[in-house]
Coordinates of C-alpha atoms in Angstrom, one line a residue:
X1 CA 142.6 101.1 74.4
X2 CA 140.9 104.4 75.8
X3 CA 142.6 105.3 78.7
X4 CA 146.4 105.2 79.6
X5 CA 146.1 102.0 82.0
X6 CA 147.6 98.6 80.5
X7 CA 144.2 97.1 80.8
X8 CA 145.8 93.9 80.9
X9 CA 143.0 91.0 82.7
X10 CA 144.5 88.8 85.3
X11 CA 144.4 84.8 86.5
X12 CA 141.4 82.7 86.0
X13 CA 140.1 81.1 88.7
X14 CA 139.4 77.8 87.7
X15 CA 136.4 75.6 89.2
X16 CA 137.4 72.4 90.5
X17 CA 135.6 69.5 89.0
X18 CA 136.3 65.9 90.8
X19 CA 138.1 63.3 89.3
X20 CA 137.2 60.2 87.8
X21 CA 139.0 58.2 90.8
X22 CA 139.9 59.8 94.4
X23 CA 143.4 59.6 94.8
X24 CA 145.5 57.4 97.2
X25 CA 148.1 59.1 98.8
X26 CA 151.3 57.0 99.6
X27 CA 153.4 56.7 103.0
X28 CA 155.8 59.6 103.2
X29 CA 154.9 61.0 99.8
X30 CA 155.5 58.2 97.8
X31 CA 153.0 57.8 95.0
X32 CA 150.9 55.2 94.9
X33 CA 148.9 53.6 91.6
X34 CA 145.3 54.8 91.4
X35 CA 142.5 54.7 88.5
X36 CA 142.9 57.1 85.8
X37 CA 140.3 59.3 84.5
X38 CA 138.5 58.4 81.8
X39 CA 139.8 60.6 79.1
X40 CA 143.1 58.9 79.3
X41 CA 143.9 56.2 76.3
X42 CA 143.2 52.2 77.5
X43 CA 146.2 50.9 79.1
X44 CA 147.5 54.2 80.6
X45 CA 149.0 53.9 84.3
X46 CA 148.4 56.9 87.2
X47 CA 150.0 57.5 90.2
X48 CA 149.0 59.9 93.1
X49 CA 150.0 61.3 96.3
X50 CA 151.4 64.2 98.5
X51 CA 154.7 66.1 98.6
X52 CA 156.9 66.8 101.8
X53 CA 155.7 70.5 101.3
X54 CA 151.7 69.4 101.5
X55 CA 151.2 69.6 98.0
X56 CA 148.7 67.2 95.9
X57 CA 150.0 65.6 92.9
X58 CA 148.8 63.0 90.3
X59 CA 151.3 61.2 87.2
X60 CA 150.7 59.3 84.5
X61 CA 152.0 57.3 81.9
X62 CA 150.4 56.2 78.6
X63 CA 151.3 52.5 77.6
X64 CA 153.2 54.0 74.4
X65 CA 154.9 56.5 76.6
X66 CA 157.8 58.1 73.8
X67 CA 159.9 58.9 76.5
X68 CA 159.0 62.3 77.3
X69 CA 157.1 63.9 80.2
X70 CA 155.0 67.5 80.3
X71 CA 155.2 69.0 83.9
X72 CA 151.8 70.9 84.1
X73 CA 151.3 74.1 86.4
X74 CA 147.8 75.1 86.4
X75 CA 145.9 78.1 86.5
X76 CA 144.2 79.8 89.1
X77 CA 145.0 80.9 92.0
X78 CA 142.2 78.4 93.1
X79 CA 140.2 79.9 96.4
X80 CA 139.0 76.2 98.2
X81 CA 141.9 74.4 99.9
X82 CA 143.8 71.9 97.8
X83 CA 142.4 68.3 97.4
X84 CA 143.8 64.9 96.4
X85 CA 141.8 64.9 92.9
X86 CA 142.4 68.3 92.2
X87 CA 144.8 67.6 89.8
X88 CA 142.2 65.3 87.5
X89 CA 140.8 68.4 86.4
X90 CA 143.8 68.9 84.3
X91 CA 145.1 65.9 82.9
X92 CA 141.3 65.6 82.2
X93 CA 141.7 68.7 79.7
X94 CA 144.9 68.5 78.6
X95 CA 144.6 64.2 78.2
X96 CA 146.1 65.0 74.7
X97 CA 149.4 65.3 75.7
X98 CA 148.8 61.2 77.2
X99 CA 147.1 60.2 74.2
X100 CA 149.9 61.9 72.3
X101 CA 152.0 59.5 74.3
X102 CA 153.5 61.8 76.7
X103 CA 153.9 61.4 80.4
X104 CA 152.2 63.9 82.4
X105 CA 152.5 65.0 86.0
X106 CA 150.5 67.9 87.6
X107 CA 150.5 69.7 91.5
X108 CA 147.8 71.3 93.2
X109 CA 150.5 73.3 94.8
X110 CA 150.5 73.3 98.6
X111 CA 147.8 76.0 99.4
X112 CA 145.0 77.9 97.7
X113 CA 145.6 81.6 97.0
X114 CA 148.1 84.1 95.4
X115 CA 152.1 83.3 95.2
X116 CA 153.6 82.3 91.8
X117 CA 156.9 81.3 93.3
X118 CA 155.5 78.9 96.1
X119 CA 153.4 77.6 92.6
X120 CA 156.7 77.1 90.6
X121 CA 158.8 75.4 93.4
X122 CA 156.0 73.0 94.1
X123 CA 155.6 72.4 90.1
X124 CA 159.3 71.9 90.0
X125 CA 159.2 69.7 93.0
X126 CA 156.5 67.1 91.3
X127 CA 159.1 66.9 88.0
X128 CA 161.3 65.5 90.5
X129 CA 158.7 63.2 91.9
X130 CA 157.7 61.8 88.0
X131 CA 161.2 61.3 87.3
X132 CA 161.5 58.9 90.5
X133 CA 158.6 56.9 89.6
X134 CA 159.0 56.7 85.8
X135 CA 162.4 56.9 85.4
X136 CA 164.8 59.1 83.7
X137 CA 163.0 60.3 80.5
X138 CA 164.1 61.6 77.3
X139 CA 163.4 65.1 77.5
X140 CA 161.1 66.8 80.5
X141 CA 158.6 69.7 79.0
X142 CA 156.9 72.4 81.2
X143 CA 153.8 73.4 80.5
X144 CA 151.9 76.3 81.7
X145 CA 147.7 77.5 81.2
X146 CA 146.3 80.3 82.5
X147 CA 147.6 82.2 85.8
X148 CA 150.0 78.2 85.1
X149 CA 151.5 80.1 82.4
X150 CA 153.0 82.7 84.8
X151 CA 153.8 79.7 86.9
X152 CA 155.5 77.7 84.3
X153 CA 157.2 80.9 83.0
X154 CA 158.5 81.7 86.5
X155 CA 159.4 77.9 87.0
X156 CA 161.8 78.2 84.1
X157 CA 163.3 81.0 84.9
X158 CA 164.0 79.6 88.7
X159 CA 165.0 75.8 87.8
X160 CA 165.6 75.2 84.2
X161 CA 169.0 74.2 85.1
X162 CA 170.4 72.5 88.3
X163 CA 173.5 73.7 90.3
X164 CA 175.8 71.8 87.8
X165 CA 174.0 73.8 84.9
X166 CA 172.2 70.9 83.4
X167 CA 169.2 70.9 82.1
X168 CA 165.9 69.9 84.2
X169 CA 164.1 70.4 81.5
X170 CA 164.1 71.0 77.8
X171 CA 161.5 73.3 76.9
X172 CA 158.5 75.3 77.9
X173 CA 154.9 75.5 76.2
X174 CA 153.0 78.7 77.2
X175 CA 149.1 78.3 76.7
X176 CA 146.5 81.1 77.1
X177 CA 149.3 82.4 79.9
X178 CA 149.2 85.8 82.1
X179 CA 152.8 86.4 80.9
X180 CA 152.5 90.3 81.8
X181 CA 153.5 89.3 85.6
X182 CA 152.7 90.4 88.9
X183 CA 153.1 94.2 88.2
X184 CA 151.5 94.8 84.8
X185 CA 148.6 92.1 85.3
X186 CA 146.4 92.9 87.8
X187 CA 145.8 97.2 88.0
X188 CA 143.0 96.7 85.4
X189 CA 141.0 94.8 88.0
X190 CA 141.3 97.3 90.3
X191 CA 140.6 99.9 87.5
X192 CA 137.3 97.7 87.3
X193 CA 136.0 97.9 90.9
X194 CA 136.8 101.4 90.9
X195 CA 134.6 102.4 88.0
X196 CA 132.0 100.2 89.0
X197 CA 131.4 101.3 92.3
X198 CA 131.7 104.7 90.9
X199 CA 128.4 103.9 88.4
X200 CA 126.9 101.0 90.8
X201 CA 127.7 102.0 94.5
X202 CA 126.5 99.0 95.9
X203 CA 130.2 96.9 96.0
X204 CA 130.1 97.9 99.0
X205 CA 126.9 99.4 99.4
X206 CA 125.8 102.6 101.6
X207 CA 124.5 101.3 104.5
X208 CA 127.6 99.0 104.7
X209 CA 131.4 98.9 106.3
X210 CA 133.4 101.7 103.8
X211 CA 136.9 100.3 102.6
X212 CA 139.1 100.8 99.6
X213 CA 137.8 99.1 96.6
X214 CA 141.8 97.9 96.3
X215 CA 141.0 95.6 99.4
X216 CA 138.7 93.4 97.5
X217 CA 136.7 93.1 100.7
X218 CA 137.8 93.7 104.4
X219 CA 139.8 92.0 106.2
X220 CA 137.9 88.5 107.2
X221 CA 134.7 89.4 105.1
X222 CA 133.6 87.2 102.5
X223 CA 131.5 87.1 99.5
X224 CA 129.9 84.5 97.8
X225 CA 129.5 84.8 93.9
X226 CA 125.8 84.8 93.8
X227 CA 125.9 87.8 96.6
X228 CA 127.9 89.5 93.9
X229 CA 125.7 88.3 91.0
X230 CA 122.8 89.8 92.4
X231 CA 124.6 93.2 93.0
X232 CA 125.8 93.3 89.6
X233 CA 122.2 92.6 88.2
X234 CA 120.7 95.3 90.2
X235 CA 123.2 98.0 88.7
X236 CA 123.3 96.7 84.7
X237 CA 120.4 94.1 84.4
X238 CA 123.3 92.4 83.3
X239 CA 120.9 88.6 83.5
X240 CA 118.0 90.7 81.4
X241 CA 117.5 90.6 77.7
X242 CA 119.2 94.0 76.7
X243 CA 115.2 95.3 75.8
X244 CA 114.4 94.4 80.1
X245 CA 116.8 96.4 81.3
X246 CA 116.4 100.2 82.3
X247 CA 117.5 103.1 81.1
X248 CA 119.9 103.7 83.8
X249 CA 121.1 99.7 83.7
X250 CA 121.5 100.0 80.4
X251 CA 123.5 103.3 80.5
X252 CA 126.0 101.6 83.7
X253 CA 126.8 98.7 81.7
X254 CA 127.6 100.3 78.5
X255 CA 129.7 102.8 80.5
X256 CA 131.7 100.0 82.5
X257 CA 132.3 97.9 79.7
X258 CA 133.2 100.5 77.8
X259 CA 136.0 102.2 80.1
X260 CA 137.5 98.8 81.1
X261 CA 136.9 97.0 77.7
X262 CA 136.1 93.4 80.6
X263 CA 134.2 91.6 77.7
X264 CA 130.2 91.3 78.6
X265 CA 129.9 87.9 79.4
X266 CA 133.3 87.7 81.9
X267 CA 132.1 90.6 83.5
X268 CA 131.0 88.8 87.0
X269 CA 134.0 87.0 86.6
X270 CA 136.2 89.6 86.7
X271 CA 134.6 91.5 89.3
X272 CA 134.7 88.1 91.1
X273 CA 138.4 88.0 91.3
X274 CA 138.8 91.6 92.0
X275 CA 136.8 90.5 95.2
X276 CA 137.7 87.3 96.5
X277 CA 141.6 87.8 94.7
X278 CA 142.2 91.1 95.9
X279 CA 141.5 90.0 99.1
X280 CA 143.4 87.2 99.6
X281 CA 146.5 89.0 98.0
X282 CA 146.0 92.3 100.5
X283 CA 145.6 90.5 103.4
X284 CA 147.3 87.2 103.3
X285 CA 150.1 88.2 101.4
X286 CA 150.6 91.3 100.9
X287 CA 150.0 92.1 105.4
X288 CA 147.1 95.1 104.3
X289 CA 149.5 96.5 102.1
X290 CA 148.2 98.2 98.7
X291 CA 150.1 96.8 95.5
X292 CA 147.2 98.6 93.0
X293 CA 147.0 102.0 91.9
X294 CA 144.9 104.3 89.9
X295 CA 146.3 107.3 90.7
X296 CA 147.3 108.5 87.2
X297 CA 145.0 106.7 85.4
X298 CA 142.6 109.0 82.9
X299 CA 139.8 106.6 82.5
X300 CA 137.6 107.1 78.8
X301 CA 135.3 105.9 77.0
X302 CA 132.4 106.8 79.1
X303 CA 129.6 109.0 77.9
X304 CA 131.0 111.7 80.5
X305 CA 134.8 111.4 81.0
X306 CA 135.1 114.3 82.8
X307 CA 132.9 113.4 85.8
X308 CA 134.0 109.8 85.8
X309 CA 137.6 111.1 86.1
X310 CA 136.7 113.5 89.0
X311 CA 134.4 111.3 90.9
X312 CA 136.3 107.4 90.7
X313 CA 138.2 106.6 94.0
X314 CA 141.8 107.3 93.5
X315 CA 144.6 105.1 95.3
X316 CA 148.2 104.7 95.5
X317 CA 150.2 101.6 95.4
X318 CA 152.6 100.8 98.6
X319 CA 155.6 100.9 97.0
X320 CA 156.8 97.5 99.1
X321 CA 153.7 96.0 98.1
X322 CA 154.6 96.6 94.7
X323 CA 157.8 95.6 94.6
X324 CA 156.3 92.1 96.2
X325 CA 154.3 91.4 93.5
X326 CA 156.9 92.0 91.1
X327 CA 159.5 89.7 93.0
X328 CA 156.6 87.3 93.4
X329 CA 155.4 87.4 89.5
X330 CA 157.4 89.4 87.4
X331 CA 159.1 87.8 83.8
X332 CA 162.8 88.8 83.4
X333 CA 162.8 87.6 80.0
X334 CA 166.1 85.4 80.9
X335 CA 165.1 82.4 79.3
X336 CA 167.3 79.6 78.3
X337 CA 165.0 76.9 77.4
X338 CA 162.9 76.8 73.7
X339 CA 159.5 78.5 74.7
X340 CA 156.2 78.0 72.5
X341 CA 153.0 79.9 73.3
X342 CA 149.5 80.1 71.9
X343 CA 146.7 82.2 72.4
X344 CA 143.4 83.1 71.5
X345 CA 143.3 85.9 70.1
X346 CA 139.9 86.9 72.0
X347 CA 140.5 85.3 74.9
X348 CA 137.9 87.2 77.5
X349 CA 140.1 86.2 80.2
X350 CA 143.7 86.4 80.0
X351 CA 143.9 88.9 76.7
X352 CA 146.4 88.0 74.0
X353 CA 147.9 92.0 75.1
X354 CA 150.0 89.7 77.7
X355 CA 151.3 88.1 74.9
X356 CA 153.0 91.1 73.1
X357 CA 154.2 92.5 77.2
X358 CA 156.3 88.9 77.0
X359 CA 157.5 89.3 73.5
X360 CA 159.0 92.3 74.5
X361 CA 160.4 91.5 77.8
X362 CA 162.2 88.4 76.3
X363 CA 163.2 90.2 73.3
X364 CA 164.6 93.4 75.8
X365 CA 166.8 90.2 77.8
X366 CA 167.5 89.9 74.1
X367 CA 166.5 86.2 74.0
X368 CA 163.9 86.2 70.8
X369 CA 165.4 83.4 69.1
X370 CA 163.8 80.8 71.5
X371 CA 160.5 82.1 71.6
X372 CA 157.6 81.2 69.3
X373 CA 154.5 82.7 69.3
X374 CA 150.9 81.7 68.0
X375 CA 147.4 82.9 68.0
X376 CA 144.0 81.4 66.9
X377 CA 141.1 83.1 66.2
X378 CA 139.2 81.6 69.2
X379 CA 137.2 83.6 72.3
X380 CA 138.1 80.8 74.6
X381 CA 140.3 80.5 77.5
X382 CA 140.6 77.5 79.5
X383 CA 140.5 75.1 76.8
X384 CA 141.1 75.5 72.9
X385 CA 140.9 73.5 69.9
X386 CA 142.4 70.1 70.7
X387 CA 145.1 69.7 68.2
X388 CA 146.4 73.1 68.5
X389 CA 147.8 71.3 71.6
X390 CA 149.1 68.2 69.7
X391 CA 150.8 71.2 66.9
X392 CA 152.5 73.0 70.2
X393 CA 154.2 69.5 71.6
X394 CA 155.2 68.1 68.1
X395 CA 157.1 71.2 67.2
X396 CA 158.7 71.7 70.3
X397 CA 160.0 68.1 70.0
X398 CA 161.1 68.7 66.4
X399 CA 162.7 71.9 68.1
X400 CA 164.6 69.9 70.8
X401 CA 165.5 66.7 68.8
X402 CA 166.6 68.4 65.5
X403 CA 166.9 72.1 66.5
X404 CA 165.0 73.4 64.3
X405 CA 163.0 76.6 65.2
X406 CA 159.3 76.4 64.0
X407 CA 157.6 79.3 62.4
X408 CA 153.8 80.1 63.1
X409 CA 153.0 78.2 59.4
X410 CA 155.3 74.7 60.2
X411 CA 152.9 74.8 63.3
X412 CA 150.1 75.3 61.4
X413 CA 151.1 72.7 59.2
X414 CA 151.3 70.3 62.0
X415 CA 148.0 71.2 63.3
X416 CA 146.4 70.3 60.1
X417 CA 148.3 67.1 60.4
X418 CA 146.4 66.5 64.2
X419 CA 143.5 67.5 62.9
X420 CA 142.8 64.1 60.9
X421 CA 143.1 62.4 64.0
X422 CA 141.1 64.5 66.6
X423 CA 138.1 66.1 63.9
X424 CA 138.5 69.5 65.6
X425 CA 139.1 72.4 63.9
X426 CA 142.4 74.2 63.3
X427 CA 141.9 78.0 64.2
X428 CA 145.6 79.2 64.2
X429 CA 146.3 82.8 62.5
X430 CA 150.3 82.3 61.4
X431 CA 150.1 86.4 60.5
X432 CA 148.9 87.6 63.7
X433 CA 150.8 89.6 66.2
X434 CA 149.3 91.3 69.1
X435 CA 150.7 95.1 70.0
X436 CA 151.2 96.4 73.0
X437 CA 149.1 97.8 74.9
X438 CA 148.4 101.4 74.9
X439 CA 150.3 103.9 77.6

């Protein structure tokens, strides 16, 4: 890190890819039995429909169901309104956990946009939905990927037990997650726009309506991505070869990168959701309110610091805005439910800093015996090695059923074990541990 921000990167917005079967929504919510996707293991059963709260939702159930079922909350916050096959996406990339032999059941959550808690009560709400239509099962897991992991994480701090204090469910797996919450995850993408309007000044451009970068856009504008494509390429010649680019491309790309540390190839991306995100958390949630600020911030890392520093657009955060987010996102660390993460250790979306910003949170509610950590050496995001997945579930079980702790090398172990039957490669790094990042 070069500059005092927690440059810590934010949810991934996840492109919805149809299913293998449209979904059949059931009278009055009710589920009703639909085709599943092809990744899921011959003789496997789905179910689809809507919840009371308008919320999509698809279940399954492999032939060889072991009695267990993974609640999924994805990641995101997706920007198109929610769909009935949204939700085959998902069991689509995580169809290990069915051909593991778990149940699974996944929501779409009522309405696209920002709000983690209106995300967990609708992912709490389908585990109450698969439990109707499978029946009671052995032990319920929650499950979490992405911008799902702060989702999940949230979920299981809200409803891991019910008002009698038994358990909903039995533990929590944490993949590629933004654990750093609603306070500590998103400033760097606001760190972004300012330094690249500073070296670009074309997001907005001159000749067009002036707002604060922390807006993402104003209020009612949008943007489509190849819009912003096309301004990024102007500024860094980001789509040339490295020898096509200008001087003065060249010179803006190395600086941004180099001040924010947004890896090179995530760069629209990023910028992307500091557009379209922004927005939809300043004006649909947040009433025009400011949560972001840069203020304080001493950018470096440019090839002139002191200029940067002196020309960036400054802002300061509304301090009921911020306190929103926080409510909205923020970890408390009070866990009482076994928790497993993994991360890549270069993941160019979420970075593995958010995993060290949990650590420490759970470990400050002084709850570090039930958390379990591990990182492969991937630069993925969305979807890693295939039975790293099967390691995470396995030991959690063995967790639950025996309670027995795992260690990064037992899952390791495990992994190797999965690897026979899936021919990927195991990438975990039992040894790793992320730090903190800088102040």
């Amino acid at each position: 890190m070069h500059f005092s921000r927690q440059l810590l990167p934010a949810m991934a917005f996840i492109t919805i890819v149809a299913g293998s079967a449209s979904a059949q929504q059931g009278d009055g919510g009710e589920p009703k039995k639909t085709d599943c996707p092809t990744a899921l293991p011959a003789g496997a059963e789905c179910f689809a429909g809507q919840d009371t709260q308008g919320a999509y939702y698809w279940i399954a159930k492999p032939k060889n169901w072991n009695g267990t079922l993974v609640v999924h909350a994805h990641g995101g916050p997706r920007a198109a309104k929610p769909q009935a096959d949204d939700p085959v996406e998902d069991l689509t990339r995580f169809a290990v956990t069915v051909q593991e032999g778990y149940a699974w059941a996944g929501s779409n959550y009522r309405r696209q946009g920002y709000g983690v808690r209106m995300a967990a009560e609708d992912t709490d709400s389908v585990r109450r939905i698969a439990i109707q239509q499978l029946g009671k099962p052995k032990h319920v897991l929650l499950h979490g990927q992405s911008w799902g992991g702060n989702v999940a994480a949230k979920t299981a701090e809200l409803y891991a037990l019910d008002w009698q204090g038994r358990k909903n469910y039995d533990g929590v797996v944490l993949t590629s997650g933004l654990l750093a919450g609603g306070s500590r995850g998103y400033d760097f993408r606001a760190d972004l726009r300012a330094v690249y309007q500073y070296y670009c000044k074309n997001h907005p451009r001159a000749d067009e309506v002036q707002y604060p970068v922390w807006q993402g856009l104003p209020k009612g504008v949008t943007m489509k991505r190849d819009e912003l494509e096309k301004r990024v390429n102007e500024c860094t010649g980001l789509a040339l070869a490295p020898n096509e680019r200008t001087a003065q491309q060249s010179r803006n790309l190395k600086n941004i990168l180099a001040v924010t540390k947004v890896p090179e190839k995530t760069l629209v991306a990023h910028l992307s959701w500091a557009t379209g995100l922004f927005s939809d958390i300043v004006w649909r949630r947040m009433d025009g309110r400011n949560p972001f600020d840069n203020s304080k911030v001493k950018y470096a890392g440019s090839d002139d610091d002191t200029a940067l520093n002196s020309g960036v657009e400054r802002f300061d955060a509304d301090p009921e805005a911020r306190r929103a987010m926080a409510y909205d996102a923020d970890l408390t660390g009070q866990i009482v439910l076994p928790t497993i993460t993994l991360h890549a250790v270069n993941d160019p979306t979420v970075f593995v800093d958010h995993e060290a910003i949990y650590r420490q949170t759970v470990a400050t509610a002084g709850n570090s015996d039930l958390l379990v950590q591990n990182f492969s050496d991937e630069a993925e995001h969305s979807k890693l090695s295939t039975p790293q997945y099967a390691a995470l579930f396995n030991a959690m079980l063995t967790w639950i059923g025996q309670g027995k702790k795992p260690t990064n090398q037992s899952v390791a172990a495990l992994c190797e074990e999965k690897r026979k039957t899936y021919n990927e490669e195991c990438r975990l790094l039992p040894d790793y541990e992320p730090r903190l990042p800088a102040e």
